[in-house]
mmCIF file of C-alpha atoms and ligand atoms in Angstrom:
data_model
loop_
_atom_site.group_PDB
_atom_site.id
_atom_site.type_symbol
_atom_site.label_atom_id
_atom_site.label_comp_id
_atom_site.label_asym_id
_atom_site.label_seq_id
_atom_site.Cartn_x
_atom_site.Cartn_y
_atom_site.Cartn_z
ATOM 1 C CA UNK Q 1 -77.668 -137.849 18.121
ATOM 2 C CA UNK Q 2 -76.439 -135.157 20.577
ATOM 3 C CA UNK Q 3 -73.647 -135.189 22.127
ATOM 4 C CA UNK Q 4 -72.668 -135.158 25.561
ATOM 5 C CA UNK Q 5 -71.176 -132.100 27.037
ATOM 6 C CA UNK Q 6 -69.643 -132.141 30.851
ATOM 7 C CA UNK Q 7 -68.707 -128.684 31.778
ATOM 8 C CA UNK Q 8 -67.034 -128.039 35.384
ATOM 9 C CA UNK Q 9 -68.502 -125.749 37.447
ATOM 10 C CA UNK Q 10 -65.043 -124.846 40.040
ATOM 11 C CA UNK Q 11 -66.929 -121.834 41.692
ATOM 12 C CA UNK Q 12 -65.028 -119.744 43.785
ATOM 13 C CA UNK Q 13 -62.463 -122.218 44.885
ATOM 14 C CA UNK Q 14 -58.341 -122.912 44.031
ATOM 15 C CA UNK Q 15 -55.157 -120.699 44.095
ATOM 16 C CA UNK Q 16 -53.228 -119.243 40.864
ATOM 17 C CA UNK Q 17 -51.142 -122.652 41.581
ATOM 18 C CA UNK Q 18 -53.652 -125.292 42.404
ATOM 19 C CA UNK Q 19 -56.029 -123.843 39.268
ATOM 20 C CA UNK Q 20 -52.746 -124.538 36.826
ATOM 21 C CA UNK Q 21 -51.987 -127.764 38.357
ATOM 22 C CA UNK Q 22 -55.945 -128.821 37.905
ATOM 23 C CA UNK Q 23 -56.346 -127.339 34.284
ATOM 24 C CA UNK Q 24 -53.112 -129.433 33.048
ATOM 25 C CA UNK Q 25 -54.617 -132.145 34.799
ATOM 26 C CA UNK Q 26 -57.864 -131.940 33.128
ATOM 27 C CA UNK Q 27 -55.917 -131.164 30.204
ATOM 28 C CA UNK Q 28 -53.443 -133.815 29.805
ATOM 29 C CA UNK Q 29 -56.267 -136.520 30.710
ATOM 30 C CA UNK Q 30 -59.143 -135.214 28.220
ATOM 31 C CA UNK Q 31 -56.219 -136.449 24.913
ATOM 32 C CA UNK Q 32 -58.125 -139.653 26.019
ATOM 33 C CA UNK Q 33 -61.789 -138.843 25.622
ATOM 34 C CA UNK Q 34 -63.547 -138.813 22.737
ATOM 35 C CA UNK Q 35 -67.089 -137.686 21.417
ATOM 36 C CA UNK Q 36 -67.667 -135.666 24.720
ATOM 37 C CA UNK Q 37 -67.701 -132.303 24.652
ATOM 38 C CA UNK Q 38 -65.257 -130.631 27.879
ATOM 39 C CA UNK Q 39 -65.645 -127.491 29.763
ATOM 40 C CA UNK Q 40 -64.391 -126.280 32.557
ATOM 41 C CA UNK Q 41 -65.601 -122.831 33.795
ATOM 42 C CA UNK Q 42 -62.846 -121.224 36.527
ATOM 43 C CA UNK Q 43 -63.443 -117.952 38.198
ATOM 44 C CA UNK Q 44 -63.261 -114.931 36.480
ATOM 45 C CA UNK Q 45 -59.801 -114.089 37.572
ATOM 46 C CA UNK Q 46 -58.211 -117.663 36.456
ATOM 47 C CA UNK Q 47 -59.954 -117.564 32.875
ATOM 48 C CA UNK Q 48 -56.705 -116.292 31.436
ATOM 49 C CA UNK Q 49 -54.486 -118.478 32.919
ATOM 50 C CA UNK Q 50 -56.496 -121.563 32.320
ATOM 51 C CA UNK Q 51 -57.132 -120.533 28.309
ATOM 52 C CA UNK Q 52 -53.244 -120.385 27.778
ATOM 53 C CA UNK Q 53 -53.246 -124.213 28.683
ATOM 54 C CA UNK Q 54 -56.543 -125.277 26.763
ATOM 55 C CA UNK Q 55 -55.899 -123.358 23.658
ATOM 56 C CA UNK Q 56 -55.720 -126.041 20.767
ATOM 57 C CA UNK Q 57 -57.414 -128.899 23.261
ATOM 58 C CA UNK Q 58 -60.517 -130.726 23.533
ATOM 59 C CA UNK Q 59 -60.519 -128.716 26.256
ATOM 60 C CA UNK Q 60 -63.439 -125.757 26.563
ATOM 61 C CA UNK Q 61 -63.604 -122.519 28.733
ATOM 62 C CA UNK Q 62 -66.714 -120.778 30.057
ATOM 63 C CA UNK Q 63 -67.492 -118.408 32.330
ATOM 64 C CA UNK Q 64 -69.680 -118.567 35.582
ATOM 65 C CA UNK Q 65 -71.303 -115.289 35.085
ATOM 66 C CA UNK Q 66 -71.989 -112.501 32.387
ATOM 67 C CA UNK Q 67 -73.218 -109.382 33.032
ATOM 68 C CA UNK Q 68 -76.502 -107.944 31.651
ATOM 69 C CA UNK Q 69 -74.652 -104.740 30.699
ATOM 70 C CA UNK Q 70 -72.329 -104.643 27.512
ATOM 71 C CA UNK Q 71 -70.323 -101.945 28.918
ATOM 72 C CA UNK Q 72 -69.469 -98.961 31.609
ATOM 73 C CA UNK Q 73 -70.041 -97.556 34.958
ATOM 74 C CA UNK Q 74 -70.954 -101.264 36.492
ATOM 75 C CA UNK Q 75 -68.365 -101.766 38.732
ATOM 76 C CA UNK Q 76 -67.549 -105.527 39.971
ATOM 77 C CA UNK Q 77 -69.080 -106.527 36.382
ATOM 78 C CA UNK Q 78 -67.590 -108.646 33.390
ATOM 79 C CA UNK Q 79 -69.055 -108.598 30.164
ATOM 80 C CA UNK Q 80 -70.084 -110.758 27.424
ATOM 81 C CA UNK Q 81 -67.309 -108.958 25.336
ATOM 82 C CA UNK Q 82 -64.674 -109.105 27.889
ATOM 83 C CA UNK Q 83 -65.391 -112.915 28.507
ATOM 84 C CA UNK Q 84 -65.519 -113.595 24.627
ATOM 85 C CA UNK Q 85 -62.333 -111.836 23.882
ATOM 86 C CA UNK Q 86 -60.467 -114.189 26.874
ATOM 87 C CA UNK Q 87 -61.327 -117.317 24.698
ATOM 88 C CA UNK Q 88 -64.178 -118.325 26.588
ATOM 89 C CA UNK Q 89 -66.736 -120.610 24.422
ATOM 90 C CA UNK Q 90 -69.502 -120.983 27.042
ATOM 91 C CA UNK Q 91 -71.243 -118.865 29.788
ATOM 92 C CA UNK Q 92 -73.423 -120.485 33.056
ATOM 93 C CA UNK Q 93 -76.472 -117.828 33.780
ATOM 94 C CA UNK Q 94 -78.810 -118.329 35.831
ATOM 95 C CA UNK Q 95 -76.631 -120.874 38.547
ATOM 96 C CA UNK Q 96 -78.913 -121.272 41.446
ATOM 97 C CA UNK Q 97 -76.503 -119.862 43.804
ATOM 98 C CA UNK Q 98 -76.983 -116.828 41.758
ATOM 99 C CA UNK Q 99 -80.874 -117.048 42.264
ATOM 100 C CA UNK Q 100 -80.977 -117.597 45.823
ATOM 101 C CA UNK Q 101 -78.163 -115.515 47.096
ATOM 102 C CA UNK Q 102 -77.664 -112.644 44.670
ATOM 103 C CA UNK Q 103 -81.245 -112.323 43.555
ATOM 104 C CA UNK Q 104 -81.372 -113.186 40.052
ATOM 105 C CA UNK Q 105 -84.735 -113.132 39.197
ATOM 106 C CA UNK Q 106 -86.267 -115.256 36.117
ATOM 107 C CA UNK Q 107 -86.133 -111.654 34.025
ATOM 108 C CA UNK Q 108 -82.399 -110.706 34.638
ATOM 109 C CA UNK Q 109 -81.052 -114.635 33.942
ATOM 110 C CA UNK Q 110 -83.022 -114.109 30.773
ATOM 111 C CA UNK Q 111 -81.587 -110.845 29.914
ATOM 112 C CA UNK Q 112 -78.010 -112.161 30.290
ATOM 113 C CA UNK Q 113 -79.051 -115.380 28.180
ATOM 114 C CA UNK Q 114 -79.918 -112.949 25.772
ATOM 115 C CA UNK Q 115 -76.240 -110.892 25.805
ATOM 116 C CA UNK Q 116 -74.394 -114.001 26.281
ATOM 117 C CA UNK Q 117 -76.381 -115.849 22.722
ATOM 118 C CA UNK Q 118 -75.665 -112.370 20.966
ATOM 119 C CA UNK Q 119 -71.943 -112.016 21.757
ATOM 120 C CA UNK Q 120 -71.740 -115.150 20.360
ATOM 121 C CA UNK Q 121 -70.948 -117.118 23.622
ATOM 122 C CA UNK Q 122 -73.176 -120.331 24.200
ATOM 123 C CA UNK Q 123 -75.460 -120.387 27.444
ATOM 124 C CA UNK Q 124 -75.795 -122.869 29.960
ATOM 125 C CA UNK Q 125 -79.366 -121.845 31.531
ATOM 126 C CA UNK Q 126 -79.607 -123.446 34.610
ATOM 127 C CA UNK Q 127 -82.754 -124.148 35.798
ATOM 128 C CA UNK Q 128 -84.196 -126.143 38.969
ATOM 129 C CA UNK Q 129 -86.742 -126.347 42.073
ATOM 130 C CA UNK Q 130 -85.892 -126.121 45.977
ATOM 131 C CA UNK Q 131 -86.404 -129.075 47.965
ATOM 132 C CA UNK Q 132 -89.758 -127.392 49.057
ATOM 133 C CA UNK Q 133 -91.210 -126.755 45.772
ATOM 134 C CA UNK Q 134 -90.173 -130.635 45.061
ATOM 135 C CA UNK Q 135 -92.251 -131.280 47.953
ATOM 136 C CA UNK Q 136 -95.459 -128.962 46.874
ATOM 137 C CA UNK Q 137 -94.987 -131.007 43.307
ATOM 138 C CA UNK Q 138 -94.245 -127.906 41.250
ATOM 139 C CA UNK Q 139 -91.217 -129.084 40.129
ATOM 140 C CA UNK Q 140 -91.987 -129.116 36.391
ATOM 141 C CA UNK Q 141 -94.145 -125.717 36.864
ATOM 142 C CA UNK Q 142 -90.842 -123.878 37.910
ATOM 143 C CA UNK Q 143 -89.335 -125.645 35.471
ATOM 144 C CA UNK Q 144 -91.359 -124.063 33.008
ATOM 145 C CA UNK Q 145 -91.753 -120.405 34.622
ATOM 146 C CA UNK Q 146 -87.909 -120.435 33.936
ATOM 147 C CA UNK Q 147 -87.686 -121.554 30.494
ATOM 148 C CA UNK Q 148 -90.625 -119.200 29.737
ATOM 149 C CA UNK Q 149 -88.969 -115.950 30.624
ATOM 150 C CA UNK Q 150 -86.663 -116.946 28.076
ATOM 151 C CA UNK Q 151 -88.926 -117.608 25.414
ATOM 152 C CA UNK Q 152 -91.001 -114.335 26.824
ATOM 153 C CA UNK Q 153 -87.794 -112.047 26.177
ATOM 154 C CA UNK Q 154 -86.093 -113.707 23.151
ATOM 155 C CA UNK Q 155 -88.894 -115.508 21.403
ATOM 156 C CA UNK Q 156 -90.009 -119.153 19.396
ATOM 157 C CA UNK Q 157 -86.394 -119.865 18.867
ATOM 158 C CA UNK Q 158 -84.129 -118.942 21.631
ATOM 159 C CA UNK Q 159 -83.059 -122.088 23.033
ATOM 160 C CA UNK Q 160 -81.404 -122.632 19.263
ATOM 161 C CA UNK Q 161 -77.436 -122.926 19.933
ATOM 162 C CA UNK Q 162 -77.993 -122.820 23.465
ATOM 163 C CA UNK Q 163 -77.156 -125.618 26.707
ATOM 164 C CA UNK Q 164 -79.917 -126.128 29.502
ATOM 165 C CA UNK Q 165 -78.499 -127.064 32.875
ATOM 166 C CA UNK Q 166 -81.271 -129.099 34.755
ATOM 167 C CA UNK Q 167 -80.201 -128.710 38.515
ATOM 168 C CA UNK Q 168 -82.336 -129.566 41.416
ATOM 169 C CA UNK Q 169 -81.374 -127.279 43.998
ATOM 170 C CA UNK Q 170 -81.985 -129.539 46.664
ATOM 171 C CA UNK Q 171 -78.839 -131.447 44.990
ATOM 172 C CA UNK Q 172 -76.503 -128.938 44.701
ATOM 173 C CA UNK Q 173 -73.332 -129.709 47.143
ATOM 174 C CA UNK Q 174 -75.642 -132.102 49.170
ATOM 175 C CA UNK Q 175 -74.283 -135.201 48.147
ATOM 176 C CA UNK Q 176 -77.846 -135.894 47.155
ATOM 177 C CA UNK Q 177 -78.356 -136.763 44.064
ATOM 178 C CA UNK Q 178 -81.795 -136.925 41.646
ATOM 179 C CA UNK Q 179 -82.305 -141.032 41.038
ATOM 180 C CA UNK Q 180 -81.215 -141.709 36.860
ATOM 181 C CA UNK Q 181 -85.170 -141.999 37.135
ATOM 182 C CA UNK Q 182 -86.396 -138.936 38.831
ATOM 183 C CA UNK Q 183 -84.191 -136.760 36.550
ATOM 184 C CA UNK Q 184 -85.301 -138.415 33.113
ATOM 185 C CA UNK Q 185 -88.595 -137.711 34.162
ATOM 186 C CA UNK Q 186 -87.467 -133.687 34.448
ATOM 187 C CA UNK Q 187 -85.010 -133.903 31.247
ATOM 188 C CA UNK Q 188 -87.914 -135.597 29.574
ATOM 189 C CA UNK Q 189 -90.878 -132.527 30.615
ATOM 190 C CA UNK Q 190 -88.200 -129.971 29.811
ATOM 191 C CA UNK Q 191 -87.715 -131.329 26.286
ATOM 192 C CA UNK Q 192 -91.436 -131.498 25.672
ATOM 193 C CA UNK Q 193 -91.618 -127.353 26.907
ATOM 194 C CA UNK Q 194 -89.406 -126.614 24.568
ATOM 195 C CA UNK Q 195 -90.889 -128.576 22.163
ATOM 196 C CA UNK Q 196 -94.032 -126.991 21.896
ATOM 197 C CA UNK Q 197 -91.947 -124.034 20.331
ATOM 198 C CA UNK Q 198 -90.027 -125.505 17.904
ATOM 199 C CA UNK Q 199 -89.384 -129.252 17.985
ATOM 200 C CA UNK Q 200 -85.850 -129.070 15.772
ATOM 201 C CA UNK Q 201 -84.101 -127.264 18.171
ATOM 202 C CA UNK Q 202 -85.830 -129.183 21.118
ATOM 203 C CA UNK Q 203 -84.637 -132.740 19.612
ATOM 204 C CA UNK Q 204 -80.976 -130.449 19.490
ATOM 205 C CA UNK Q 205 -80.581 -128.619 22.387
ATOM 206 C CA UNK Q 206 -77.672 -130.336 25.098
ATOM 207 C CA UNK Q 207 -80.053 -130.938 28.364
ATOM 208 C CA UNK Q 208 -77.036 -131.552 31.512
ATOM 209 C CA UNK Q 209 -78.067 -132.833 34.601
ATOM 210 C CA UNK Q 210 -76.081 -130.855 37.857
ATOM 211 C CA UNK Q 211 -76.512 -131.753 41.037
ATOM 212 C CA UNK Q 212 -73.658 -134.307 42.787
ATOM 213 C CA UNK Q 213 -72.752 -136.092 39.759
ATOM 214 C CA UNK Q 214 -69.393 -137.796 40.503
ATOM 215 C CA UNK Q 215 -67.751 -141.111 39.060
ATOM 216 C CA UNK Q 216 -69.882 -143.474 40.952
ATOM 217 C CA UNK Q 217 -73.008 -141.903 39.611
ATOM 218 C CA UNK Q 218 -72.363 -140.529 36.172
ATOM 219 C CA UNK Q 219 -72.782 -143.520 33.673
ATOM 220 C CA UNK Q 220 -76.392 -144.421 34.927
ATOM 221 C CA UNK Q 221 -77.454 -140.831 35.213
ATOM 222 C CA UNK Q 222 -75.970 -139.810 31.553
ATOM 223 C CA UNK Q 223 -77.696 -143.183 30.152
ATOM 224 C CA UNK Q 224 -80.857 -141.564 30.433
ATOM 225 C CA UNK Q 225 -82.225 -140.870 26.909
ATOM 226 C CA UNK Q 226 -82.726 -137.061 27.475
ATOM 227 C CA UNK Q 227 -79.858 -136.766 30.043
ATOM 228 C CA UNK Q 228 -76.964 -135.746 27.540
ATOM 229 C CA UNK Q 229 -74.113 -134.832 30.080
ATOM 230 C CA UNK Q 230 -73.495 -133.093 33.412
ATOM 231 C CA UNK Q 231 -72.834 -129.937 35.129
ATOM 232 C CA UNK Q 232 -70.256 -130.675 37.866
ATOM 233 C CA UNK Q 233 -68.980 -129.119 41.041
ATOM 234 C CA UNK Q 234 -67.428 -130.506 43.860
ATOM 235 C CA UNK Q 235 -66.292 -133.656 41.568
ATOM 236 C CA UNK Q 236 -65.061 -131.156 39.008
ATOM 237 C CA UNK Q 237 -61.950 -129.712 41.711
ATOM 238 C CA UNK Q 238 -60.048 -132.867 41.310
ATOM 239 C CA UNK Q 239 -59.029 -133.674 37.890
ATOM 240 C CA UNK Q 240 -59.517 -137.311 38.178
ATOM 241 C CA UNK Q 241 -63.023 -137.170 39.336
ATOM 242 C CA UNK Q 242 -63.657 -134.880 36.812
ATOM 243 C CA UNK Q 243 -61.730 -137.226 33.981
ATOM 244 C CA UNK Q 244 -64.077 -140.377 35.287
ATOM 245 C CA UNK Q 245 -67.017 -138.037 34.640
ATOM 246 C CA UNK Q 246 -66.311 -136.965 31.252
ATOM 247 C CA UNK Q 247 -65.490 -141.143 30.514
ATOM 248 C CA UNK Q 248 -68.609 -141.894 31.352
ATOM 249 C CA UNK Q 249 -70.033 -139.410 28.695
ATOM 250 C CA UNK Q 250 -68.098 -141.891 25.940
HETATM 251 C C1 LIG E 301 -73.304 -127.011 40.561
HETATM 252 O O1 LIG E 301 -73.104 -126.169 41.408
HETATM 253 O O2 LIG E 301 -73.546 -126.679 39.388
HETATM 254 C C2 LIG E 301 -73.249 -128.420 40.965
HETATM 255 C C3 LIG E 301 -73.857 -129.307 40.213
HETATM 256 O O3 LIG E 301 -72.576 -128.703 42.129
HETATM 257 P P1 LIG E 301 -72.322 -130.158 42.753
HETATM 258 O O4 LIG E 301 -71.862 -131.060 41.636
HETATM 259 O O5 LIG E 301 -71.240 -129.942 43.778
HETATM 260 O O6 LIG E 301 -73.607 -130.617 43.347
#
């Protein structure tokens, strides 16, 4: 059985103050959940501040970002080293807000899959279609083109110790959200790709669904049979949403 992981996904939102008073939050809440794995992944900036309060909890830190680089002239960049040394377990690539508006294409979200796995760091690969390429039916081909360029750059076993973020982008912030249905159906296709490669680490890998989870919709959604926890973002600001999210993981 795998279990479920809910990571949070704050983005670039909260002060030095409202971060602290969210992480203890979280914190203080997650003593009460158990056989869920918890995230939370702050802004670069706040990663320090929010380890200090996790450190010994049931509480996990990742990062948003990693750089492809490992080190040097890249200014504006963090690396896999830097993020690892901060305390921080997991690291989102490939975020669809990083596709669309900083150009990520399929081959650099691989390459920083690739620096995050080797520094030790575990992955969450997002992947997802645009409401138009829902509409043209290709959702599953994108699907595929994604996970490919991982398997193209790191080969047969790369998904092993890794977390795939399923997140239609048409979902993101919309309030829309995939029916418990529509995103088995994706969860499902995604576990067969991988599958094809090696069927061990397909039957292991974590596959979240992102896209508006909240309270309301959480339990059905996480039912699913290949839906084994969420990627949240608006519901993961408040730390009672967030704690009603994680619950429904139990
Ligand atoms: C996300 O950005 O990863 C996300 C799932 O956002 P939201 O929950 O706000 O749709």
């Amino acid at each position: 059985m795998r279990t479920p992981l809910v990571a949070g996904n704050w983005k670039m939102n909260g002060s030095r103050a409202s971060v602290k008073e969210l992480i203890n939050g979280v914190v203080d809440g997650a003593k009460a959940i158990n056989g869920v794995d918890i995230a939370v992944c702050p802004p670069f900036i706040f990663i320090a501040d929010v380890v200090a309060v996790t450190e010994g909890t049931n509480v996990a830190v990742g990062s948003q970002d990693a750089s492809t680089e490992l080190k040097g002239a890249f200014t504006g960049e963090t690396s896999v080293e830097m993020i690892r040394d901060f305390g921080c377990k997991y690291a989102i690539v490939g975020h669809s807000e990083r596709r669309t508006l900083y150009g990520e294409t399929d081959e650099i979200v691989a390459k920083k899959f690739g620096v995050v796995k080797n520094a030790g760091l575990i992955p969450i690969f997002c992947i997802g279609e645009t409401l138009e390429e829902r509409e043209q039916d290709i959702t599953e081909e994108v699907c595929a083109r994604q996970i490919d360029a991982v398997f193209a750059a790191h080969g047969e076993n790369a998904f092993e110790g890794s977390v795939i973020a399923y997140e239609p982008v048409w979902a993101i912030g919309t309030g829309k959200t995939a029916s418990p249905e529509q995103a088995q159906a994706v969860h499902a296709f995604i576990r067969a790709h991988l599958a094809k490669r090696n069927a061990d680490i397909a039957e292991k890998v974590q596959i979240l669904y992102g896209g508006s989870m909240n309270p309301g919709n959480a339990k059905e959604l996480m039912g699913q049979g290949d839906i084994d926890g969420g990627l949240i973002g608006g519901a993961s600001l408040k730390a009672d949403d967030f704690l009603a999210v994680c619950a429904a993981g139990q």
